[in-house]
Amino acid sequence: MRYLFLLLFLFVTQVVSAADPLPSWNDGPAKDAILNFVKCATNDGCPLYVPPKDRIAVFDNDGTLWSEQPAYFQLLFALDRVKALADQHPEWKNEQPFKAILENDLKTAAASGKDGLLKIMAVTHSGMTTDEFEKTVRDWIRTARHPQKNVPYTQLVFEPMREVLNYLRENGFKTYIVSGGGVDFMRVWAEDVYGIPPEQVIGSSIKVKLAKRAGKPVLERLAEIDFIDDKEGKPVGIHRFIGRAPVMAFGNSDGDLQMLQWTDRKPNTFKALVHHTDAKREYAYDRNSHIGQLDKALDEGTEKGWTVIDMRKDWNRIYPTP
Amino acid sequence: MRYLFLLLFLFVTQVVSAADPLPSWNDGPAKDAILNFVKCATNDGCPLYVPPKDRIAVFDNDGTLWSEQPAYFQLLFALDRVKALADQHPEWKNEQPFKAILENDLKTAAASGKDGLLKIMAVTHSGMTTDEFEKTVRDWIRTARHPQKNVPYTQLVFEPMREVLNYLRENGFKTYIVSGGGVDFMRVWAEDVYGIPPEQVIGSSIKVKLAKRAGKPVLERLAEIDFIDDKEGKPVGIHRFIGRAPVMAFGNSDGDLQMLQWTDRKPNTFKALVHHTDAKREYAYDRNSHIGQLDKALDEGTEKGWTVIDMRKDWNRIYPTP
Ligand SMILES: [Ca+2]
Ligand SMILES: [Ca+2]
């Protein structure tokens, strides 16, 4: 009887200690690759051991940690802001691309190209203090809903990737976002949603200027680009903000290729691509998509043996339970 | 007898638990202010309690964490580099400010002004990869000696401030450098010397560009200023790199005034100035110094009740034991 208890106890202990840190992942090469890399990185008897201070993992955001269709969510935020600000700008009724946005004619709005986009970004992302912008994003992320899925945007984060973030942090990794998106947009909600604090969010930025309002210092957001954290900007951003090379990198598009190559400079590093293959539960797109195009990076990743995560096959669920 | 042991035990326990975290500090208002702020910030029954995620402390470097006389140490590094590179540049024998530097005529070199300084910085801080620059700094900091004190520069860090850094980290603070000095210069040795990892060093920077050498990606350092992390640049740097406001800030000159004012925006924050008053053990200078001028910030700090650290009175030692 005593033996039976002991055996039962050992069994329970083993089950508990072997609890799956990635329950939303199906068994397969992608899950194995992540688990094996981390097991070895944290075992100082292993040839791939990584000392704690070098455990830096970087993640693209749009399409890697949350969805990005039918348009980058930050652009959808900007369009919502144009509508919210329209009352204060009667002239927009006759001015493109604002007229088209207010008429929900996104095709015409898109036809205004890069110039139109810069106009939209200028009125929605600059001309206020950093405090005011933060409050606007905070209100939006709490109340806005995705146009197709009709849920809050924070419901469209990838639960399997949140498990990876947690699993890495539990194993002593510092997790960073390295995104082409706006850093001040992401920092507002990244801590709540991903557990990533503001100081570990790297992104594109506009210039800010110190000024005074009512005798107190403020930072004013200017309509001038400071830094584009995309493509060749990603290694630059990693160097500038982290100052050392990552040992793990996750992306989903050609915009991440340079970040993955930069991580690949070091031996024994982990590189992964999230491949959007699930038209039913999320979206399916790659080589010909106008958002999150995955073409060159897919070829190079396949050739070099980087981990390609097949969303349809590898993930048994996409989004968190509401 | 048993009681005696018990009393002795209690006594020893109390002495140990009350071990002074700042032994290089003399008792006085500066030491009290630091200890009292941290005790309250970490006690959630205290009105000045600071939740762990907001425990951000920022430190200027030159003159706050290490000495800065007779010139910023990074400038002394640049002068050493000019001498080391002179063989490859025979033309420098006839070109200012290089000629003067090679002849140890620093007065003439200084007369070349900002243009001269930019020339010196261009040849010593750009035109190489980030890896190469890092190696150069690493070799220099290991071998170079201060021209007056004749010790390695890393011996000229302020032991009392290292105690503050440790004490804060033991109490859950994230410690950051926010310096006008070059970020890539400081990151090489800040972790060894201050326990501050590269990703928590904020400083001035030049532009870098992604390129390939022997088929591998590298970052090339360009002779173009990217960001000046001084004066009004310090709140900008804090916003850009940390994305939230500090609750403690330490500086030593008017270049830190905006950082201290920025920290002062929040109620219940701690602001301090290191005042160089010790001509015997270090250097004495303030309102009229060409390096680390402390004038307006001293007036404003005194008026607003910020902590002014009097090096001569408050510190029982300046530098670490070799
Ligand atoms: Ca992406
Ligand atoms: Ca200083």
XYZ file of C-alpha atoms and ligand atoms in Angstrom:
646
model
C 0.000 0.000 0.000
C 2.738 2.420 0.946
C 4.545 1.530 -2.305
C 1.409 2.192 -4.277
C 1.137 5.683 -2.781
C 4.748 6.344 -3.509
C 4.372 5.272 -7.125
C 1.238 7.348 -7.469
C 3.058 10.300 -5.956
C 6.004 9.936 -8.340
C 3.621 9.666 -11.261
C 1.727 12.807 -10.256
C 4.981 14.687 -9.691
C 6.216 13.741 -13.130
C 3.010 14.746 -14.827
C 3.051 18.094 -13.057
C 6.709 18.801 -13.759
C 6.222 17.803 -17.378
C 3.170 20.093 -17.799
C 3.152 21.281 -21.393
C 4.300 24.933 -21.546
C 2.874 25.230 -25.076
C -0.604 23.633 -24.911
C -1.919 25.527 -27.963
C 0.787 23.943 -30.106
C 0.297 20.581 -31.798
C 3.170 18.125 -31.599
C 5.405 18.577 -34.597
C 8.728 20.001 -35.770
C 7.953 23.645 -34.873
C 6.992 22.908 -31.280
C 9.910 20.498 -30.921
C 12.336 23.085 -32.251
C 11.247 25.705 -29.700
C 11.257 23.296 -26.752
C 14.577 21.756 -27.695
C 16.282 25.093 -28.210
C 15.130 26.440 -24.841
C 15.961 23.217 -22.985
C 19.485 23.327 -24.319
C 19.913 27.094 -23.931
C 19.140 26.822 -20.221
C 21.251 23.720 -19.508
C 24.872 24.630 -18.954
C 25.961 21.110 -19.865
C 24.528 21.571 -23.356
C 26.619 22.746 -26.335
C 23.951 25.359 -27.164
C 23.899 26.792 -23.614
C 23.178 30.546 -23.463
C 24.227 32.498 -20.332
C 21.239 34.324 -18.761
C 22.393 37.809 -19.772
C 22.473 36.805 -23.457
C 18.960 35.353 -23.445
C 17.446 38.002 -25.704
C 14.449 37.016 -27.857
C 12.951 39.400 -30.420
C 9.467 39.262 -31.931
C 7.947 41.119 -34.830
C 4.415 42.238 -33.872
C 1.973 42.566 -36.820
C 1.331 39.086 -38.213
C 3.695 37.491 -35.691
C 2.046 38.248 -32.341
C -1.379 39.379 -33.573
C -3.327 39.471 -36.851
C -2.698 42.136 -39.496
C -5.589 41.711 -41.945
C -7.442 43.328 -43.686
C -4.969 46.143 -42.804
C -2.401 46.830 -40.090
C -4.398 47.548 -36.947
C -2.543 50.815 -36.410
C -3.872 52.011 -39.781
C -7.387 51.032 -38.700
C -6.757 53.085 -35.548
C -5.752 56.043 -37.739
C -8.912 55.713 -39.858
C -11.048 55.610 -36.703
C -9.265 58.755 -35.504
C -9.959 60.578 -38.774
C -13.674 59.880 -38.250
C -13.514 60.939 -34.603
C -11.754 64.201 -35.499
C -13.909 65.030 -38.551
C -16.187 67.414 -36.640
C -13.208 69.639 -35.872
C -12.151 69.579 -39.542
C -15.082 70.498 -41.811
C -12.562 71.046 -44.639
C -11.961 67.276 -44.787
C -15.305 66.827 -46.563
C -13.587 68.155 -49.679
C -10.027 66.986 -49.136
C -8.532 63.601 -50.041
C -7.811 61.144 -48.587
C -10.034 62.353 -45.708
C -13.176 62.666 -47.871
C -12.855 59.031 -48.978
C -12.243 57.790 -45.429
C -15.307 59.639 -44.135
C -17.340 58.066 -46.959
C -15.923 54.604 -46.120
C -14.480 54.470 -49.628
C -11.189 52.811 -48.742
C -10.328 52.077 -52.355
C -10.172 55.785 -53.174
C -8.371 56.482 -49.895
C -5.747 53.869 -50.753
C -5.330 55.424 -54.213
C -3.895 58.527 -52.517
C -0.772 56.435 -51.960
C 2.150 57.324 -49.730
C 1.275 61.033 -49.708
C -2.226 60.244 -48.517
C -0.882 57.912 -45.842
C 1.510 60.570 -44.565
C -1.383 63.044 -44.352
C -3.438 60.551 -42.359
C -0.544 59.780 -40.028
C 0.240 63.488 -39.553
C -3.241 64.409 -38.328
C -3.758 61.297 -36.221
C -0.270 60.706 -34.809
C 1.215 64.185 -34.362
C 0.185 67.605 -33.121
C -0.458 66.421 -29.570
C 1.650 65.635 -26.497
C 2.887 62.120 -25.812
C 0.506 61.977 -22.819
C -2.481 62.906 -24.992
C -1.559 60.375 -27.679
C -1.157 57.629 -25.072
C -4.615 58.358 -23.686
C -6.145 58.269 -27.176
C -4.616 54.867 -27.932
C -5.635 53.563 -24.512
C -9.267 54.579 -25.094
C -9.282 53.152 -28.616
C -7.797 49.757 -27.739
C -10.403 49.413 -24.975
C -13.405 50.237 -27.161
C -12.639 49.625 -30.859
C -13.639 46.451 -32.685
C -12.114 44.658 -35.641
C -14.195 45.316 -38.811
C -14.399 41.634 -39.824
C -14.063 39.633 -36.600
C -16.134 42.119 -34.575
C -14.099 41.633 -31.391
C -11.663 43.931 -29.577
C -8.249 43.983 -31.248
C -6.643 42.579 -28.102
C -8.678 39.405 -28.757
C -6.736 38.960 -31.999
C -3.386 38.164 -30.423
C -2.015 34.691 -31.070
C -2.413 32.558 -27.978
C 0.336 30.114 -29.077
C 2.777 33.026 -29.311
C 1.755 34.334 -25.894
C 2.608 30.881 -24.570
C 6.032 31.145 -26.206
C 6.576 34.587 -24.629
C 5.673 33.262 -21.176
C 7.706 30.100 -21.624
C 10.774 32.111 -22.634
C 10.423 34.533 -19.712
C 10.050 31.625 -17.304
C 13.362 30.409 -18.690
C 15.153 33.693 -18.086
C 14.775 35.250 -21.528
C 14.124 38.948 -22.008
C 11.372 39.214 -24.627
C 11.375 42.215 -26.997
C 9.042 43.466 -29.689
C 10.941 44.684 -32.772
C 8.226 45.977 -35.080
C 7.756 48.305 -38.028
C 4.695 49.606 -36.155
C 4.732 52.752 -34.071
C 6.509 52.307 -30.761
C 4.222 54.719 -28.888
C 1.152 52.938 -30.242
C 2.310 49.492 -29.077
C 3.716 50.470 -25.695
C 0.274 51.460 -24.427
C -1.088 47.898 -24.446
C 1.901 45.547 -24.965
C 2.430 45.037 -21.241
C -1.190 44.021 -20.575
C -1.500 41.863 -23.661
C 1.951 40.283 -24.034
C 3.607 40.961 -20.667
C 6.224 43.055 -22.496
C 7.023 46.344 -20.670
C 7.400 49.641 -22.610
C 11.196 49.582 -22.370
C 11.243 46.279 -24.291
C 9.140 47.548 -27.188
C 11.156 48.738 -30.210
C 9.346 50.256 -33.166
C 9.133 53.055 -35.673
C 8.962 56.556 -34.234
C 8.307 60.170 -35.053
C 10.305 63.037 -33.606
C 9.259 64.553 -30.305
C 10.228 67.934 -28.891
C 10.456 69.125 -25.305
C 8.100 72.033 -24.613
C 6.198 73.547 -21.698
C 2.458 73.618 -21.119
C 1.129 75.445 -18.051
C 4.698 75.626 -16.770
C 5.210 71.859 -16.913
C 7.454 70.020 -19.364
C 5.711 67.968 -22.056
C 6.864 66.169 -25.192
C 5.131 67.284 -28.381
C 4.760 64.817 -31.232
C 6.003 66.282 -34.523
C 4.918 65.343 -38.048
C 8.420 64.163 -38.859
C 9.653 60.604 -39.077
C 12.474 59.751 -36.688
C 13.134 56.069 -37.363
C 11.650 53.289 -39.493
C 12.108 49.987 -37.686
C 11.532 47.765 -40.698
C 13.697 45.681 -43.044
C 17.304 46.960 -42.728
C 16.035 49.168 -39.877
C 15.449 46.141 -37.644
C 19.123 45.278 -37.048
C 19.714 49.015 -36.556
C 16.901 49.162 -33.985
C 18.197 46.074 -32.201
C 21.676 47.591 -32.030
C 20.376 50.967 -30.901
C 17.935 49.792 -28.242
C 19.357 46.498 -27.005
C 23.022 46.792 -27.860
C 23.552 43.068 -28.157
C 22.522 40.362 -30.561
C 19.377 38.275 -29.983
C 19.596 34.481 -29.758
C 15.976 33.952 -30.852
C 14.000 35.847 -33.493
C 10.417 35.411 -34.701
C 8.949 37.150 -37.758
C 6.351 36.577 -40.457
C 7.322 38.574 -43.538
C 10.104 39.815 -45.778
C 10.271 42.854 -43.509
C 11.818 40.536 -40.909
C 14.436 39.009 -43.193
C 17.269 41.316 -42.100
C 16.400 40.769 -38.432
C 16.544 37.002 -38.910
C 19.824 37.251 -40.855
C 21.210 39.494 -38.098
C 20.273 36.909 -35.467
C 21.766 34.211 -37.712
C 25.195 35.903 -37.490
C 25.727 34.167 -34.177
C 26.070 30.378 -34.133
C 23.441 28.346 -32.280
C 20.581 30.796 -32.602
C 16.895 30.190 -33.270
C 15.048 31.782 -36.202
C 11.344 31.287 -36.963
C 8.699 32.475 -39.417
C 4.972 32.444 -38.711
C 3.348 31.288 -41.967
C -0.287 32.373 -42.356
C -1.896 29.220 -43.738
C -5.263 29.196 -42.013
C -7.952 30.911 -44.098
C -10.661 29.418 -41.923
C -9.576 30.454 -38.437
C -7.390 33.450 -39.349
C -6.147 34.444 -42.845
C -4.059 32.683 -45.495
C -1.485 34.720 -47.422
C 2.202 34.804 -48.262
C 4.063 35.543 -51.521
C 1.490 37.812 -53.156
C -0.002 39.605 -50.172
C 0.090 43.423 -50.054
C 0.332 43.126 -46.256
C 2.904 40.906 -44.629
C 4.371 39.629 -47.881
C 6.366 36.471 -47.185
C 8.443 35.506 -50.189
C 12.228 35.919 -50.003
C 12.276 35.154 -46.285
C 10.296 31.951 -46.887
C 12.824 30.808 -49.494
C 15.830 31.707 -47.379
C 14.300 30.298 -44.196
C 13.459 27.022 -45.889
C 16.932 26.786 -47.416
C 18.696 27.531 -44.142
C 16.506 25.330 -41.997
C 14.825 28.056 -39.984
C 11.639 27.001 -38.233
C 8.544 27.682 -40.358
C 5.414 27.701 -38.211
C 2.399 26.457 -40.153
C -0.522 28.118 -38.378
C -3.073 25.625 -39.634
C -1.089 22.530 -38.721
C 0.958 23.706 -35.754
C -1.606 25.617 -33.729
C -4.632 23.922 -32.203
C -6.037 27.331 -31.428
C -5.264 30.792 -32.724
C -6.848 33.334 -30.374
C -7.270 33.424 -26.589
C -10.554 32.428 -24.999
C -12.483 35.692 -24.522
C 22.307 30.958 29.800
C 19.787 30.005 27.153
C 18.320 33.519 27.404
C 21.723 35.051 26.974
C 22.261 33.102 23.752
C 18.862 34.123 22.545
C 19.550 37.793 23.244
C 22.940 37.544 21.574
C 21.324 35.874 18.595
C 18.697 38.570 18.310
C 21.361 41.226 18.566
C 23.489 39.662 15.824
C 20.434 39.224 13.608
C 19.522 42.861 14.009
C 23.021 44.053 13.254
C 23.146 41.893 10.135
C 19.715 42.885 8.919
C 20.511 46.528 9.556
C 23.812 46.292 7.632
C 24.401 49.666 6.010
C 23.724 49.443 2.260
C 25.631 52.705 1.725
C 28.843 52.351 3.799
C 30.774 54.933 1.727
C 28.217 57.586 2.673
C 28.551 59.665 5.833
C 25.406 60.149 7.877
C 23.644 63.284 6.760
C 20.708 64.632 4.762
C 21.783 63.161 1.376
C 22.163 59.609 2.705
C 18.948 59.951 4.712
C 17.043 61.190 1.673
C 18.086 58.175 -0.427
C 17.396 55.618 2.302
C 14.058 57.160 3.254
C 12.855 57.399 -0.328
C 13.692 53.759 -1.082
C 12.248 52.481 2.195
C 8.955 54.201 1.448
C 8.943 53.345 -2.285
C 9.161 49.646 -1.445
C 6.620 49.620 1.399
C 3.088 49.390 0.092
C 1.711 50.902 3.284
C 3.665 54.102 2.610
C 2.154 57.107 0.795
C 5.212 57.239 -1.515
C 4.942 53.560 -2.475
C 6.072 52.797 -6.043
C 4.856 49.577 -7.736
C 7.789 47.412 -8.929
C 7.214 48.058 -12.641
C 7.511 51.826 -12.116
C 10.793 51.601 -10.200
C 12.911 53.275 -12.876
C 16.028 55.171 -11.766
C 18.140 57.183 -14.223
C 21.753 58.276 -13.797
C 23.853 60.669 -15.784
C 27.331 59.172 -16.281
C 30.178 61.723 -16.622
C 30.585 63.497 -13.291
C 27.737 61.520 -11.722
C 28.991 57.931 -11.838
C 32.645 58.582 -12.652
C 35.015 61.553 -12.880
C 35.075 63.863 -15.901
C 38.207 65.983 -15.403
C 40.460 67.244 -16.939
C 38.228 66.282 -19.940
C 35.420 63.820 -20.640
C 37.053 60.402 -20.680
C 35.538 59.636 -24.076
C 37.436 62.623 -25.483
C 40.652 61.291 -23.907
C 39.834 57.979 -25.629
C 39.503 59.839 -28.946
C 42.864 61.586 -28.440
C 44.516 58.237 -27.656
C 42.971 56.841 -30.848
C 44.331 59.706 -32.957
C 47.807 58.854 -31.687
C 47.290 55.134 -32.311
C 46.066 55.763 -35.866
C 48.701 58.386 -36.760
C 50.989 55.913 -38.563
C 48.205 55.224 -41.058
C 47.665 58.959 -41.582
C 50.976 60.686 -42.379
C 48.936 63.690 -43.597
C 47.914 64.427 -40.001
C 51.388 65.835 -39.338
C 50.279 68.926 -41.252
C 46.552 68.989 -40.508
C 44.818 70.510 -37.501
C 43.596 69.519 -35.022
C 45.555 66.258 -35.532
C 48.964 67.966 -35.705
C 48.383 69.598 -32.313
C 47.143 66.354 -30.729
C 50.205 64.471 -31.973
C 52.407 67.218 -30.498
C 50.481 67.062 -27.186
C 49.531 70.701 -27.687
C 45.985 70.450 -26.391
C 45.548 74.212 -26.218
C 45.933 74.506 -29.993
C 43.795 71.412 -30.513
C 41.026 72.943 -28.403
C 41.269 76.165 -30.411
C 39.998 74.234 -33.449
C 36.588 74.348 -31.749
C 33.545 72.380 -32.755
C 34.824 71.736 -36.278
C 37.996 70.253 -34.869
C 36.053 68.116 -32.434
C 33.835 66.777 -35.221
C 36.959 65.884 -37.240
C 38.410 64.025 -34.257
C 35.143 62.184 -33.600
C 34.741 61.301 -37.289
C 38.114 59.563 -37.585
C 37.971 57.854 -34.179
C 34.267 56.952 -33.896
C 33.165 56.211 -37.474
C 34.400 54.387 -40.552
C 34.434 50.981 -38.859
C 31.849 48.332 -37.996
C 30.125 48.296 -34.621
C 32.032 45.102 -33.784
C 35.366 46.745 -34.561
C 34.528 49.840 -32.523
C 33.463 47.716 -29.574
C 36.754 45.845 -29.648
C 38.732 49.101 -29.780
C 36.913 50.496 -26.738
C 37.300 47.198 -24.888
C 41.078 47.193 -25.469
C 41.395 50.862 -24.488
C 39.408 50.646 -21.251
C 41.555 47.666 -20.209
C 44.909 49.336 -20.891
C 44.582 53.148 -20.851
C 45.412 55.276 -17.817
C 44.116 58.598 -16.626
C 46.684 61.369 -17.372
C 46.582 62.844 -13.841
C 45.570 60.002 -11.538
C 47.635 57.426 -13.441
C 45.135 54.604 -12.868
C 42.763 52.794 -15.239
C 39.639 54.843 -15.953
C 37.463 52.145 -14.401
C 39.176 52.977 -11.092
C 37.662 56.461 -11.311
C 34.059 55.416 -10.786
C 32.379 56.695 -7.646
C 32.097 53.905 -5.099
C 29.245 55.662 -3.221
C 27.214 55.782 -6.438
C 27.926 52.110 -7.164
C 26.496 51.389 -3.720
C 23.372 53.374 -4.651
C 23.037 51.405 -7.912
C 23.305 48.089 -6.057
C 20.986 49.204 -3.282
C 18.338 50.281 -5.792
C 18.572 47.050 -7.779
C 18.276 45.027 -4.566
C 15.059 46.943 -4.002
C 13.609 46.121 -7.388
C 14.641 49.229 -9.298
C 15.782 49.106 -12.908
C 18.881 51.314 -13.128
C 19.552 53.237 -16.355
C 22.359 55.435 -17.587
C 21.071 58.520 -19.434
C 24.198 60.283 -20.620
C 25.346 62.791 -23.203
C 28.258 60.400 -23.830
C 28.322 57.915 -26.689
C 26.061 54.951 -26.073
C 28.336 52.507 -27.913
C 31.322 53.717 -25.902
C 29.622 53.198 -22.531
C 27.904 49.902 -23.266
C 31.233 48.113 -23.616
C 32.151 48.446 -19.927
C 28.996 49.647 -18.095
C 27.905 46.123 -17.222
C 31.256 45.188 -15.653
C 31.722 48.480 -13.847
C 28.189 49.470 -12.813
C 26.185 46.265 -13.296
C 24.109 48.076 -15.937
C 23.470 45.935 -19.050
C 23.734 47.413 -22.585
C 19.959 47.647 -23.003
C 19.798 50.007 -19.999
C 22.412 52.418 -21.320
C 20.989 55.457 -23.136
C 23.360 57.940 -24.740
C 24.241 59.982 -27.779
C 24.635 58.060 -31.010
C 25.809 58.295 -34.579
C 23.980 56.709 -37.494
C 24.747 53.128 -38.437
C 24.006 51.381 -41.717
C 23.425 47.727 -42.471
C 25.993 46.362 -44.935
C 27.679 43.061 -45.806
C 31.271 42.044 -45.297
C 32.389 38.632 -46.520
C 28.727 37.756 -47.053
C 27.796 38.485 -43.434
C 25.700 41.411 -42.219
C 27.520 44.135 -40.303
C 26.604 47.598 -39.076
C 28.872 50.356 -40.329
C 29.325 53.455 -38.207
C 28.734 56.644 -40.222
C 30.174 60.121 -39.580
C 26.692 61.496 -38.992
C 25.075 62.357 -35.685
C 21.887 60.459 -34.945
C 20.881 61.713 -31.499
C 22.313 64.008 -28.815
C 21.220 62.743 -25.418
C 21.933 65.952 -23.515
C 19.867 68.808 -22.046
C 16.431 68.745 -23.774
C 17.550 65.488 -25.407
C 17.461 63.643 -22.069
C 13.667 63.627 -21.651
C 13.457 62.682 -25.350
C 15.902 59.805 -24.791
C 14.012 58.634 -21.716
C 10.746 58.668 -23.671
C 12.284 56.935 -26.663
C 14.178 54.191 -24.847
C 12.225 53.600 -21.646
C 8.759 54.849 -22.568
C 7.835 55.710 -18.990
C 8.863 58.317 -16.489
C 11.624 57.676 -13.937
C 10.926 58.006 -10.220
C 14.572 58.731 -9.324
C 17.099 60.835 -11.242
C 20.736 61.656 -10.481
C 22.791 64.238 -12.363
C 25.650 66.655 -11.785
C 25.364 69.521 -14.241
C 23.078 71.884 -16.112
C 22.964 69.244 -18.863
C 20.824 67.210 -16.463
C 18.368 69.972 -15.609
C 15.707 68.915 -18.119
C 15.993 65.274 -17.011
C 15.475 66.306 -13.383
C 12.547 68.549 -14.325
C 11.077 65.710 -16.375
C 11.327 63.371 -13.379
C 9.839 66.128 -11.205
C 6.643 66.083 -13.321
C 5.456 63.134 -11.263
C 4.665 63.668 -7.584
C 6.751 61.798 -5.003
C 9.899 61.444 -7.054
C 13.556 61.754 -6.042
C 15.961 64.194 -7.727
C 19.636 64.569 -6.835
C 22.714 66.490 -7.935
C 26.283 65.359 -7.316
C 28.184 68.513 -6.365
C 31.946 68.310 -6.981
C 33.343 69.929 -3.837
C 36.400 67.816 -3.135
C 39.526 69.303 -4.704
C 41.718 67.062 -2.604
C 40.308 63.629 -3.340
C 38.638 64.365 -6.718
C 38.030 67.811 -8.276
C 36.115 70.907 -7.151
C 34.101 72.828 -9.745
C 30.599 74.081 -10.422
C 29.299 77.398 -11.795
C 32.315 78.383 -13.881
C 33.596 75.021 -15.079
C 33.967 74.408 -18.829
C 33.154 70.743 -18.122
C 30.123 69.750 -16.104
C 28.982 73.296 -15.427
C 26.553 73.294 -12.497
C 24.805 76.631 -12.200
C 21.111 76.837 -13.098
C 20.461 73.294 -11.898
C 22.104 74.098 -8.552
C 19.848 77.124 -8.089
C 16.702 75.274 -9.126
C 17.601 72.165 -7.143
C 18.276 74.185 -4.013
C 15.043 76.125 -4.435
C 12.946 73.014 -5.021
C 14.545 70.956 -2.279
C 16.245 68.396 -4.492
C 19.027 66.450 -2.808
C 22.424 68.063 -3.316
C 25.217 65.581 -2.655
C 28.300 67.301 -1.265
C 31.114 64.966 -2.284
C 33.513 66.258 0.350
C 31.075 66.014 3.248
C 28.793 63.187 2.188
C 31.254 60.619 0.897
C 33.830 58.987 3.165
C 35.491 57.593 0.098
C 35.333 58.465 -3.563
C 36.869 55.634 -5.565
C 36.787 51.839 -5.135
C 39.674 50.028 -3.516
C 41.893 48.862 -6.409
Ca 5.008 41.443 -39.571
Ca 27.444 64.930 -16.293
